[in-house]
Tab-separated table of C-alpha atoms and ligand atoms in Angstrom:
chain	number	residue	atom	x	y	z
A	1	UNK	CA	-17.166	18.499	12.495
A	2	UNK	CA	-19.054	16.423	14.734
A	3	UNK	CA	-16.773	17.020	17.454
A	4	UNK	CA	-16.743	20.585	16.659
A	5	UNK	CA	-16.840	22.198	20.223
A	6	UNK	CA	-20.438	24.031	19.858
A	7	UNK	CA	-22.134	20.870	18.375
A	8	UNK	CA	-20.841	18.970	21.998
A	9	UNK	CA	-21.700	21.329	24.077
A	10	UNK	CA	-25.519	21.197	22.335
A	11	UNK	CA	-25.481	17.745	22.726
A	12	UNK	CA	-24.767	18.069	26.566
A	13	UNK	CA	-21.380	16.441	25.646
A	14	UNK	CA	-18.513	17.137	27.979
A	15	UNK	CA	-15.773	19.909	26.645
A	16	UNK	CA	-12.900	21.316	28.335
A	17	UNK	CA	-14.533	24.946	28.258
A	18	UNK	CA	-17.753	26.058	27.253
A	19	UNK	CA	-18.106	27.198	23.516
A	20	UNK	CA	-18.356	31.134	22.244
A	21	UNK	CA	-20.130	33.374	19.607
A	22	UNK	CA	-21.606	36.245	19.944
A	23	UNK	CA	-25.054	37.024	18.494
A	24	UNK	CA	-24.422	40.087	15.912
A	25	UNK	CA	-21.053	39.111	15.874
A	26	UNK	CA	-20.974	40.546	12.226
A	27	UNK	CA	-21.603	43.769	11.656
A	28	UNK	CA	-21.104	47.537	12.424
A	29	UNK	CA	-18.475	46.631	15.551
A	30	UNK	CA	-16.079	45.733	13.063
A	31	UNK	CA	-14.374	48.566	10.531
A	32	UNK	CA	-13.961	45.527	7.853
A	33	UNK	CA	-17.628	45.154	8.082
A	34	UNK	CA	-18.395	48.934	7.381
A	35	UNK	CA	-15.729	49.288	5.222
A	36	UNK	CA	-17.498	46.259	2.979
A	37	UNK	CA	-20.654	47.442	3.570
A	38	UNK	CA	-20.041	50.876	2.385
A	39	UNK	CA	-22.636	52.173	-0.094
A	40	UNK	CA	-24.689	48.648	-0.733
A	41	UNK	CA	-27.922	48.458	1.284
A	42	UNK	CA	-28.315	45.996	4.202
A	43	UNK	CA	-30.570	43.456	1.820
A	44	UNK	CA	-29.060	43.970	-1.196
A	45	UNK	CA	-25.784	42.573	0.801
A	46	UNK	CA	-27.733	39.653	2.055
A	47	UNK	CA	-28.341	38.765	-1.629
A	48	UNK	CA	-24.905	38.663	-2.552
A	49	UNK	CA	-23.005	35.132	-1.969
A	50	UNK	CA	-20.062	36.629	-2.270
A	51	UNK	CA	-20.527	39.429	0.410
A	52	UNK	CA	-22.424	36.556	2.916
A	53	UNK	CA	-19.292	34.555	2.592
A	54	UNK	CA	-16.672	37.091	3.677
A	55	UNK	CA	-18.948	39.111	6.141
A	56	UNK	CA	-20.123	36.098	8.253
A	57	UNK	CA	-15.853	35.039	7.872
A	58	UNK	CA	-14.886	38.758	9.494
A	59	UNK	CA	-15.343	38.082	13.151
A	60	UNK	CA	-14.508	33.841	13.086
A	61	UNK	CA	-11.126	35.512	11.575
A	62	UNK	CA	-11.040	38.407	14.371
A	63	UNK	CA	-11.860	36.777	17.401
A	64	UNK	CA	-11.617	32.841	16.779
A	65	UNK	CA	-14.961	32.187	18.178
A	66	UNK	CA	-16.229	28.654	17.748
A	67	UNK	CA	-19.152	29.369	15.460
A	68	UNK	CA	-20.041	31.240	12.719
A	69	UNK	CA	-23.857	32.724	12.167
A	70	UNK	CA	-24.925	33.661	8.749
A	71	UNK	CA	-24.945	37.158	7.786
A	72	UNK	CA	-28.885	37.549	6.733
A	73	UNK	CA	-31.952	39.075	8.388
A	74	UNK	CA	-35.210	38.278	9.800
A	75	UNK	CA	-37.065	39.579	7.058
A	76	UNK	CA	-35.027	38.142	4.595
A	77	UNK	CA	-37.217	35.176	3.653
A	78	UNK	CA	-39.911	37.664	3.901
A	79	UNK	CA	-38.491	40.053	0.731
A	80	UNK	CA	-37.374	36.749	-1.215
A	81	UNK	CA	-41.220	35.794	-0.750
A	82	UNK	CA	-42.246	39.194	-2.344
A	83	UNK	CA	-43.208	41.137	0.628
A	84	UNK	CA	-42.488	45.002	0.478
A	85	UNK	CA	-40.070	46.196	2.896
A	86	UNK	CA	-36.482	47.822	3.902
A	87	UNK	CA	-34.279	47.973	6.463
A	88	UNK	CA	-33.693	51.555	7.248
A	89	UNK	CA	-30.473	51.851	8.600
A	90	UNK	CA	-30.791	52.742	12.113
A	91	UNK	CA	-34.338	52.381	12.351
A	92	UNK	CA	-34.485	48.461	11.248
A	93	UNK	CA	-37.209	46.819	9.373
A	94	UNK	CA	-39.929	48.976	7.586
A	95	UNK	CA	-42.689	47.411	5.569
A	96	UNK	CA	-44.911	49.298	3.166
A	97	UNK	CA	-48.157	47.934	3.404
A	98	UNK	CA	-48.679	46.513	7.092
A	99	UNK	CA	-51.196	43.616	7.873
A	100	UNK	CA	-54.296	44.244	9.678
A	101	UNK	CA	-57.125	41.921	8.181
A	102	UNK	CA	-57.573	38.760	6.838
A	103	UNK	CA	-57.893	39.887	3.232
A	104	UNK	CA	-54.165	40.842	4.502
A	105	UNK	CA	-53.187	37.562	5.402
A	106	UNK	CA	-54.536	35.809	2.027
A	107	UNK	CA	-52.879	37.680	0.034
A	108	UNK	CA	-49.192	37.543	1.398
A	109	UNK	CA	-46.992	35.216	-0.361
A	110	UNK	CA	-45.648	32.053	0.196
A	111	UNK	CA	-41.924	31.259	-0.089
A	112	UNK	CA	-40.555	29.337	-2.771
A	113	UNK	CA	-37.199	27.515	-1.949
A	114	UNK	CA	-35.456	28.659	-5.192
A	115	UNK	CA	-36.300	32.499	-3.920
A	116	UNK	CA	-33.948	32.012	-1.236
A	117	UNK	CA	-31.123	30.250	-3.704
A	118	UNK	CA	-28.694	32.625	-2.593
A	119	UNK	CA	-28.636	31.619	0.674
A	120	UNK	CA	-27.929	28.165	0.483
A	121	UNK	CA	-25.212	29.527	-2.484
A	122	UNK	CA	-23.533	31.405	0.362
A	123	UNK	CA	-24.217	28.627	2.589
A	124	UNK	CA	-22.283	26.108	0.013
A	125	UNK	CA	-19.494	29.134	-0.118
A	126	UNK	CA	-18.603	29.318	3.640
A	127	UNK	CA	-18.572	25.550	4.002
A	128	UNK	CA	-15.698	25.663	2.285
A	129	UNK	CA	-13.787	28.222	3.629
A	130	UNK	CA	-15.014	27.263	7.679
A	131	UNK	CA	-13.146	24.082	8.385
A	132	UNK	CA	-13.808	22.962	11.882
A	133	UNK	CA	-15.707	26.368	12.817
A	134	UNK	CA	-19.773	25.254	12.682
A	135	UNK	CA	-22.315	27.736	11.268
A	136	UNK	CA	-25.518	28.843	12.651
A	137	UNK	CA	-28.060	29.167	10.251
A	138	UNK	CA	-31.224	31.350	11.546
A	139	UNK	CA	-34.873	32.629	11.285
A	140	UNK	CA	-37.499	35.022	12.587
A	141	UNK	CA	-39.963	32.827	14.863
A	142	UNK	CA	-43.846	33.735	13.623
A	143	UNK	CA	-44.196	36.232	16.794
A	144	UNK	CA	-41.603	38.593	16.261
A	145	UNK	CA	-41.987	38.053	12.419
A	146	UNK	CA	-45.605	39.207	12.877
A	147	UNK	CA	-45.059	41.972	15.214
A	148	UNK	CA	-42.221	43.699	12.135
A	149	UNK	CA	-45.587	42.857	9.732
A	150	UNK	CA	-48.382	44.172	12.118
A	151	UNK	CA	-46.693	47.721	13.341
A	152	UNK	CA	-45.023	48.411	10.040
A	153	UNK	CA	-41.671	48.686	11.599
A	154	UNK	CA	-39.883	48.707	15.231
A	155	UNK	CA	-42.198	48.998	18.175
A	156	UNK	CA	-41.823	49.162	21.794
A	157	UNK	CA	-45.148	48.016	23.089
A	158	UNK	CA	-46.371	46.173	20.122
A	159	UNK	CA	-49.503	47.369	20.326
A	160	UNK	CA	-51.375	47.022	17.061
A	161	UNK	CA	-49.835	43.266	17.357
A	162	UNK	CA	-51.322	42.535	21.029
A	163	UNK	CA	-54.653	44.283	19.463
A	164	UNK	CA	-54.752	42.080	16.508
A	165	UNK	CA	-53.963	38.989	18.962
A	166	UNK	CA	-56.701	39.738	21.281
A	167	UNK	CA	-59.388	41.135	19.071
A	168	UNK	CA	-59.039	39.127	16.235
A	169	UNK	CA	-57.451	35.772	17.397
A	170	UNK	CA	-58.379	33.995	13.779
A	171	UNK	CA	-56.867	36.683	12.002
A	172	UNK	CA	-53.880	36.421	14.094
A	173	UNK	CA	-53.591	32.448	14.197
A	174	UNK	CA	-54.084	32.763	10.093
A	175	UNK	CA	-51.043	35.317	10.106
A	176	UNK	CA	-48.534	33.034	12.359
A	177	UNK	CA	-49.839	30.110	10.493
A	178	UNK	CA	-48.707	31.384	7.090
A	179	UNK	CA	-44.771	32.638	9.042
A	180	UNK	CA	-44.207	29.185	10.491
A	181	UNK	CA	-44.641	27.872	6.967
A	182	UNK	CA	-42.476	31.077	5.585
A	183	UNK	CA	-39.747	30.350	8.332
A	184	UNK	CA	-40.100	26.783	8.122
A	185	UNK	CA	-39.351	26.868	4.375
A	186	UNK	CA	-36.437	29.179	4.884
A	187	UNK	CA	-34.474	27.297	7.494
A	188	UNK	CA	-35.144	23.878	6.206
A	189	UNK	CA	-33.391	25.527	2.536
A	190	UNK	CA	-30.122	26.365	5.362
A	191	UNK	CA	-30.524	22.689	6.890
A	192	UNK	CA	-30.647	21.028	3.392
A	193	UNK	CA	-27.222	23.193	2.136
A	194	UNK	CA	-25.652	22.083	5.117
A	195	UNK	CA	-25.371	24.491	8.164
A	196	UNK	CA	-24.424	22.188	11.961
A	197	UNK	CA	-27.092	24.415	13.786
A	198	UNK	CA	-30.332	26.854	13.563
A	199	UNK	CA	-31.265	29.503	16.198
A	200	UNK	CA	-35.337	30.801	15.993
A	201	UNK	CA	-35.036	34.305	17.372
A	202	UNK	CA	-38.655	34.784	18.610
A	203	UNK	CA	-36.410	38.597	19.756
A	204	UNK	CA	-39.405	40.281	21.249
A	205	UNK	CA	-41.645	37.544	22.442
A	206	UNK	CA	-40.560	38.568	25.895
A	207	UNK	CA	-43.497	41.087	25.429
A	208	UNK	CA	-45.983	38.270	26.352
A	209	UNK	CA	-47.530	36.649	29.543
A	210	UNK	CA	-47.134	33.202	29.818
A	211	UNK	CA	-50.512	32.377	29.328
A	212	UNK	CA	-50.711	34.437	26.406
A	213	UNK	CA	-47.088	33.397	24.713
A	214	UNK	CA	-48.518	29.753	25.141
A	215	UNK	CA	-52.118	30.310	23.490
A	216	UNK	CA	-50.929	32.609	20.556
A	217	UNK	CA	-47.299	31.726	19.977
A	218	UNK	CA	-46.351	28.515	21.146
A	219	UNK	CA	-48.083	26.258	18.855
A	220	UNK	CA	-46.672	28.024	15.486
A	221	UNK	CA	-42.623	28.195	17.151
A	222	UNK	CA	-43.406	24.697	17.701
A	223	UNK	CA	-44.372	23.380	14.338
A	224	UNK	CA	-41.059	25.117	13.145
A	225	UNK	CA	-39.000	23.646	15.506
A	226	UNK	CA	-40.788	20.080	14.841
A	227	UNK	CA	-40.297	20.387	10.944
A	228	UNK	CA	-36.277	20.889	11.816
A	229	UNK	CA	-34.598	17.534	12.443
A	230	UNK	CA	-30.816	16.024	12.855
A	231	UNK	CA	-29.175	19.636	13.848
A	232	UNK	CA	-29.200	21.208	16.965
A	233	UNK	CA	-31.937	23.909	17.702
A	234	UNK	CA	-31.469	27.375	19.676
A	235	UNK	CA	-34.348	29.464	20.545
A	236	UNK	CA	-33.517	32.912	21.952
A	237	UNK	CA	-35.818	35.497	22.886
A	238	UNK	CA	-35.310	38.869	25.162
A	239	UNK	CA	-36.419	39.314	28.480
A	240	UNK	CA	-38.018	35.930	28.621
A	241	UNK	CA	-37.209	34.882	32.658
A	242	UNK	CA	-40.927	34.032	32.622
A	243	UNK	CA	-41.528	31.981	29.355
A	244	UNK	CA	-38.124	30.068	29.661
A	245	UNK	CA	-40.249	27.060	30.508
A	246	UNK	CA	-42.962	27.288	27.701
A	247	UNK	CA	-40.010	28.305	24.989
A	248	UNK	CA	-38.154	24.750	26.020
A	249	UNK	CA	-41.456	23.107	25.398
A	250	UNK	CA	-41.730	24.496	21.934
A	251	UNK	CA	-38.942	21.888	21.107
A	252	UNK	CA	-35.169	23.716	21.357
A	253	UNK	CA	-32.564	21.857	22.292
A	254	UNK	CA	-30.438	24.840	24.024
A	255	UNK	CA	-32.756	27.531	24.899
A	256	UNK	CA	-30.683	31.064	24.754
A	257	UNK	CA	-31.394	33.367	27.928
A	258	UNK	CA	-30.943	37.195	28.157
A	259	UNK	CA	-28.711	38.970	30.899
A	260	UNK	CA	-31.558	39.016	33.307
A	261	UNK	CA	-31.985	35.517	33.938
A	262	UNK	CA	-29.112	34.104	35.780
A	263	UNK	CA	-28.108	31.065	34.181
A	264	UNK	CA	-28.406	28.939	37.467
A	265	UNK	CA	-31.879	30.135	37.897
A	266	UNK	CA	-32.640	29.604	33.708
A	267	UNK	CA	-30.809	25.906	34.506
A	268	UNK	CA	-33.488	25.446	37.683
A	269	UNK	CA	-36.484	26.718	35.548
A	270	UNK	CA	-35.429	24.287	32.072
A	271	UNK	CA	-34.038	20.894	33.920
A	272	UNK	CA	-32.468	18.918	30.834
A	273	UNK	CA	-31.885	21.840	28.555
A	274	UNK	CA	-28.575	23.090	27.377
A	275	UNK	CA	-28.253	27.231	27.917
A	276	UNK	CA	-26.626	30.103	25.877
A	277	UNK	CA	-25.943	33.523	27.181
A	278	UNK	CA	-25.886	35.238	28.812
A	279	UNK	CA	-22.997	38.256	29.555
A	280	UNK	CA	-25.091	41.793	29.279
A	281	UNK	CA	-23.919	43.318	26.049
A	282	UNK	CA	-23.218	46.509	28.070
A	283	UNK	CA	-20.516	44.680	30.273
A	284	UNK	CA	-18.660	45.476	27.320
A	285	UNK	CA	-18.317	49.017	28.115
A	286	UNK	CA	-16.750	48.886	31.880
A	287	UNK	CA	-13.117	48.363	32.909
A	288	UNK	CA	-11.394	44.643	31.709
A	289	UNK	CA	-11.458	43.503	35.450
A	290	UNK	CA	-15.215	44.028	35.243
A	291	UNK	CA	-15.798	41.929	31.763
A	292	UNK	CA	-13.693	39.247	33.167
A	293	UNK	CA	-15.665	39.334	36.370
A	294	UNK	CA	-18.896	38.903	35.195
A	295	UNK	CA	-17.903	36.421	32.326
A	296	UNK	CA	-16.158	33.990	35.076
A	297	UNK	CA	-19.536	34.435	36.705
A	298	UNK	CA	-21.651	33.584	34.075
A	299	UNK	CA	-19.277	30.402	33.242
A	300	UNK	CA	-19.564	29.477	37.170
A	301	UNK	CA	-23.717	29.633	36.659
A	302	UNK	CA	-23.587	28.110	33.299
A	303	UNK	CA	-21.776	24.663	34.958
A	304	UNK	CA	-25.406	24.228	36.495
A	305	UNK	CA	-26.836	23.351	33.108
A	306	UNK	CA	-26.267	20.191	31.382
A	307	UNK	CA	-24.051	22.282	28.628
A	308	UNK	CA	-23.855	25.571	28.406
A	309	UNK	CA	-22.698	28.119	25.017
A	310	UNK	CA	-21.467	31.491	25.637
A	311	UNK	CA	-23.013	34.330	24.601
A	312	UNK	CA	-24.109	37.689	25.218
A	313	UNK	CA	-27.630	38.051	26.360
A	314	UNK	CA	-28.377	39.629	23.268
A	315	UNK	CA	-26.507	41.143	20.163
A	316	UNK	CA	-23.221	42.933	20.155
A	317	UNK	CA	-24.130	47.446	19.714
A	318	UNK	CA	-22.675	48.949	17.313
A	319	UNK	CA	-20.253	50.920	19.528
A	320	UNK	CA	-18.592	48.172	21.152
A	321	UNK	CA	-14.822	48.109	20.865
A	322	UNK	CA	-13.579	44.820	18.605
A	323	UNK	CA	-10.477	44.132	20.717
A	324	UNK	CA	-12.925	43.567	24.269
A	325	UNK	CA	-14.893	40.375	22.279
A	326	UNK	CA	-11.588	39.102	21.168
A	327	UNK	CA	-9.916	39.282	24.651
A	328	UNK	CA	-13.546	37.812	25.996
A	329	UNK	CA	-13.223	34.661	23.702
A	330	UNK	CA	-9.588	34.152	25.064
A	331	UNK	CA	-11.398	34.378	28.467
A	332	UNK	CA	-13.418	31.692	27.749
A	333	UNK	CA	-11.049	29.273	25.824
A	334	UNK	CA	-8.586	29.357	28.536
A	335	UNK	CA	-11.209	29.004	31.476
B	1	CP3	O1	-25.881	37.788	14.473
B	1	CP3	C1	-25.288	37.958	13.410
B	1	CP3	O2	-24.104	38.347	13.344
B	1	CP3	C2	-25.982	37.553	12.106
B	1	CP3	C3	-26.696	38.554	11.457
B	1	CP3	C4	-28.060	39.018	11.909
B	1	CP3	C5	-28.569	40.260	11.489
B	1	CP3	N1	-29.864	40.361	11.889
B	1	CP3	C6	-27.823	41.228	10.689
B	1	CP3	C7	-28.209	42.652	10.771
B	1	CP3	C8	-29.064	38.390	12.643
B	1	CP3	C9	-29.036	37.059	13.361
B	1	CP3	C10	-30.195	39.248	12.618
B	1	CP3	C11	-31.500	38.912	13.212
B	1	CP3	C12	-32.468	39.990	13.484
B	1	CP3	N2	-32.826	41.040	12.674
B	1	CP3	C13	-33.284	40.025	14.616
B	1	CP3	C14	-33.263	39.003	15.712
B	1	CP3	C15	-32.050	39.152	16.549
B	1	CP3	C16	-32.088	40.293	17.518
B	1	CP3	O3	-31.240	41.171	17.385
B	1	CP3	O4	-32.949	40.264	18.394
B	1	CP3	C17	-34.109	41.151	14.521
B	1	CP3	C18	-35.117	41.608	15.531
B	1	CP3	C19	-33.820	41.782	13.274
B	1	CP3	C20	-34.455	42.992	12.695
B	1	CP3	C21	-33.424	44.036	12.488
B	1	CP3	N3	-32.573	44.070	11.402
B	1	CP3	C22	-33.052	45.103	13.360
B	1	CP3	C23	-33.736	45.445	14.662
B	1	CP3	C24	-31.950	45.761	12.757
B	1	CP3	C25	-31.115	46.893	13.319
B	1	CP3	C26	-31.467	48.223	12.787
B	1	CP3	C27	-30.334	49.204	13.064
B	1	CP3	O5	-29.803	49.759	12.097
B	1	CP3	O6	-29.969	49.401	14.229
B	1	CP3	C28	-31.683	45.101	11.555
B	1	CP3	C29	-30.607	45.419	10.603
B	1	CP3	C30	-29.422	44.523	10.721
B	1	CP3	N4	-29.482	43.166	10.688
B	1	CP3	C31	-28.061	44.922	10.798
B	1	CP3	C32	-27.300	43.752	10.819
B	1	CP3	C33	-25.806	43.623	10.849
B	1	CP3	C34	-27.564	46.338	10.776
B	1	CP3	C35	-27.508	46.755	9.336
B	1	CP3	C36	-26.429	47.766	9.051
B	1	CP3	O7	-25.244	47.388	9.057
B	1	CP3	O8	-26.796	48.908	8.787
């Protein structure tokens, strides 16, 4: 395993082509995903070994990509802990009672390792059945995690979050405080059952100034990355150009750039750090010659970084047709 393609590349190892896997590889792209999924809730199906196993297998099966990445959620660890949500189908995640004060803080739960048994149980399944293919395990960084808790559900302009950040910086430290340790928990239960990698999606931190990112987020990414030793760390965040910088500093060891970052310029602005991305998800949709195109491109930018993984520059939609992602990873092995 330790030669294992993705691990190299994360190492800034030489390999003959860069590595592939596509975030949301799993999931409603594939007809053996709906077709499992049919009539069992999205977290109900995260609590089930069995379903973990064989969802997170679908697309290593379908399109040979190098890594696998669990099948879970964000909020995940956040449910296990005792915290009231859902995720609505279409919508995402909804949570009943949202936090606004510090009462609100104190009284959300912390997570106990044995609450998230299942995971490393599906964890301990899929070792078995990967072989050389490394997993990803993953978690929600405190920002993004906050901004599900803060709104209630999806937002565009996270406003009740930036409001809670501004005008009530100690209730806000308190609430990112109390998710590093939540997150922390969760991914050190993946590291200890064995998965080669982790990726901290801080999704939406993109939201953010610099200056702001680095005096209300920064510190609590950091002390999850810190408490995560031995295994290579990804931290991936949407329309992040600007924070690039401040996100390497919060301790990844491949940061993970969206589609509107070139990956030379994302190389220029992180010297040292290996990249992921970064192919627009919506490439997907134009004529082969186009997907080929822009992937040869974003191979060609991705040799100025001392490794580079393939990716999209965020997840897979829904509509996207199977067969393109296969072809893609073909793309990429033979390049
Ligand atoms: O990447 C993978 O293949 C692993 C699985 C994975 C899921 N969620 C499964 C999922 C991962 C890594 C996530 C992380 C996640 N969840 C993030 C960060 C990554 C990102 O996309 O930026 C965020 C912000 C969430 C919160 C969330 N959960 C959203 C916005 C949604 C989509 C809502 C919808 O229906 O469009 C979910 C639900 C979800 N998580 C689905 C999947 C496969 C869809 C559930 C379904 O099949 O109905």
């Amino acid at each position: 395993m330790t030669d294992n393609l993705l691990l190299r590349a994360a190492r800034g190892q030489a390999v003959p082509h860069p590595p592939v896997w596509f975030m949301r590889q799993a999931g409603r792209s594939l007809p053996e995903y709906r077709a499992v999924r049919a009539g069992i809730g999205m977290l109900e199906s995260c609590r089930r070994p069995d379903l973990v196993c064989e969802i997170t297998l679908q697309p290593v099966r379908r399109h040979n990509v190098d890594a696998a990445i669990l099948f879970s959620d964000i909020v995940v660890p956040l449910q296990a802990a005792g915290v009231d949500l859902d995720i609505v189908a279409g919508t995402g995640p909804v949570v009943a009672s949202p936090v606004a004060t510090m009462a609100d803080v104190d009284s959300l739960p912390t997570l106990d390792p044995q609450a998230v048994g299942f995971v490393a149980e599906s964890i301990r399944l899929l070792l078995a059945e990967l072989g050389e293919t490394a997993l990803i395990g993953f978690a929600g960084a405190p920002f993004t995690l906050a901004s599900y808790l803060v709104e209630g559900g999806p937002s565009r302009h996270h406003v009740k979050t930036k409001a809670l950040m501004y005008g009530a910086p100690d209730v806000w430290h308190a609430l990112c405080a109390r998710l590093a340790d939540i997150t922390l928990t969760f991914l050190q239960v993946q590291a200890d059952a064995g998965v080669h990698a982790v990726q901290l999606f801080d999704s939406w931190a993109g939201a953010l100034s610099e200056a702001d990112y680095r005096r209300f987020v920064l510190p609590h990414s950091r002390r999850v990355l810190d408490g995560i030793a031995g295994i290579p760390k990804i931290h991936f965040g949407v329309g992040t150009g600007e924070l690039l910088p401040a996100m390497a500093e919060a301790g990844a060891d491949v940061v993970g750039v969206d589609w509107r970052t070139p990956l030379d310029v994302a190389a220029a602005r992180v010297p040292g750090k290996v990249l992921q991305g970064n192919l627009d998800p919506c490439v997907l949709f134009a004529p082969w010659e186009v997907v080929e195109q822009e992937a040869l491109r974003v191979i060609a930018e991705g040799r100025k970084a001392p490794g580079h993984i393939f990716n999209l520059g965020h997840g897979v939609m829904p509509e996207t047709d199977p067969d393109v992602l296969t072809r893609l990873v073909s793309l990429i092995h033979a390049s």
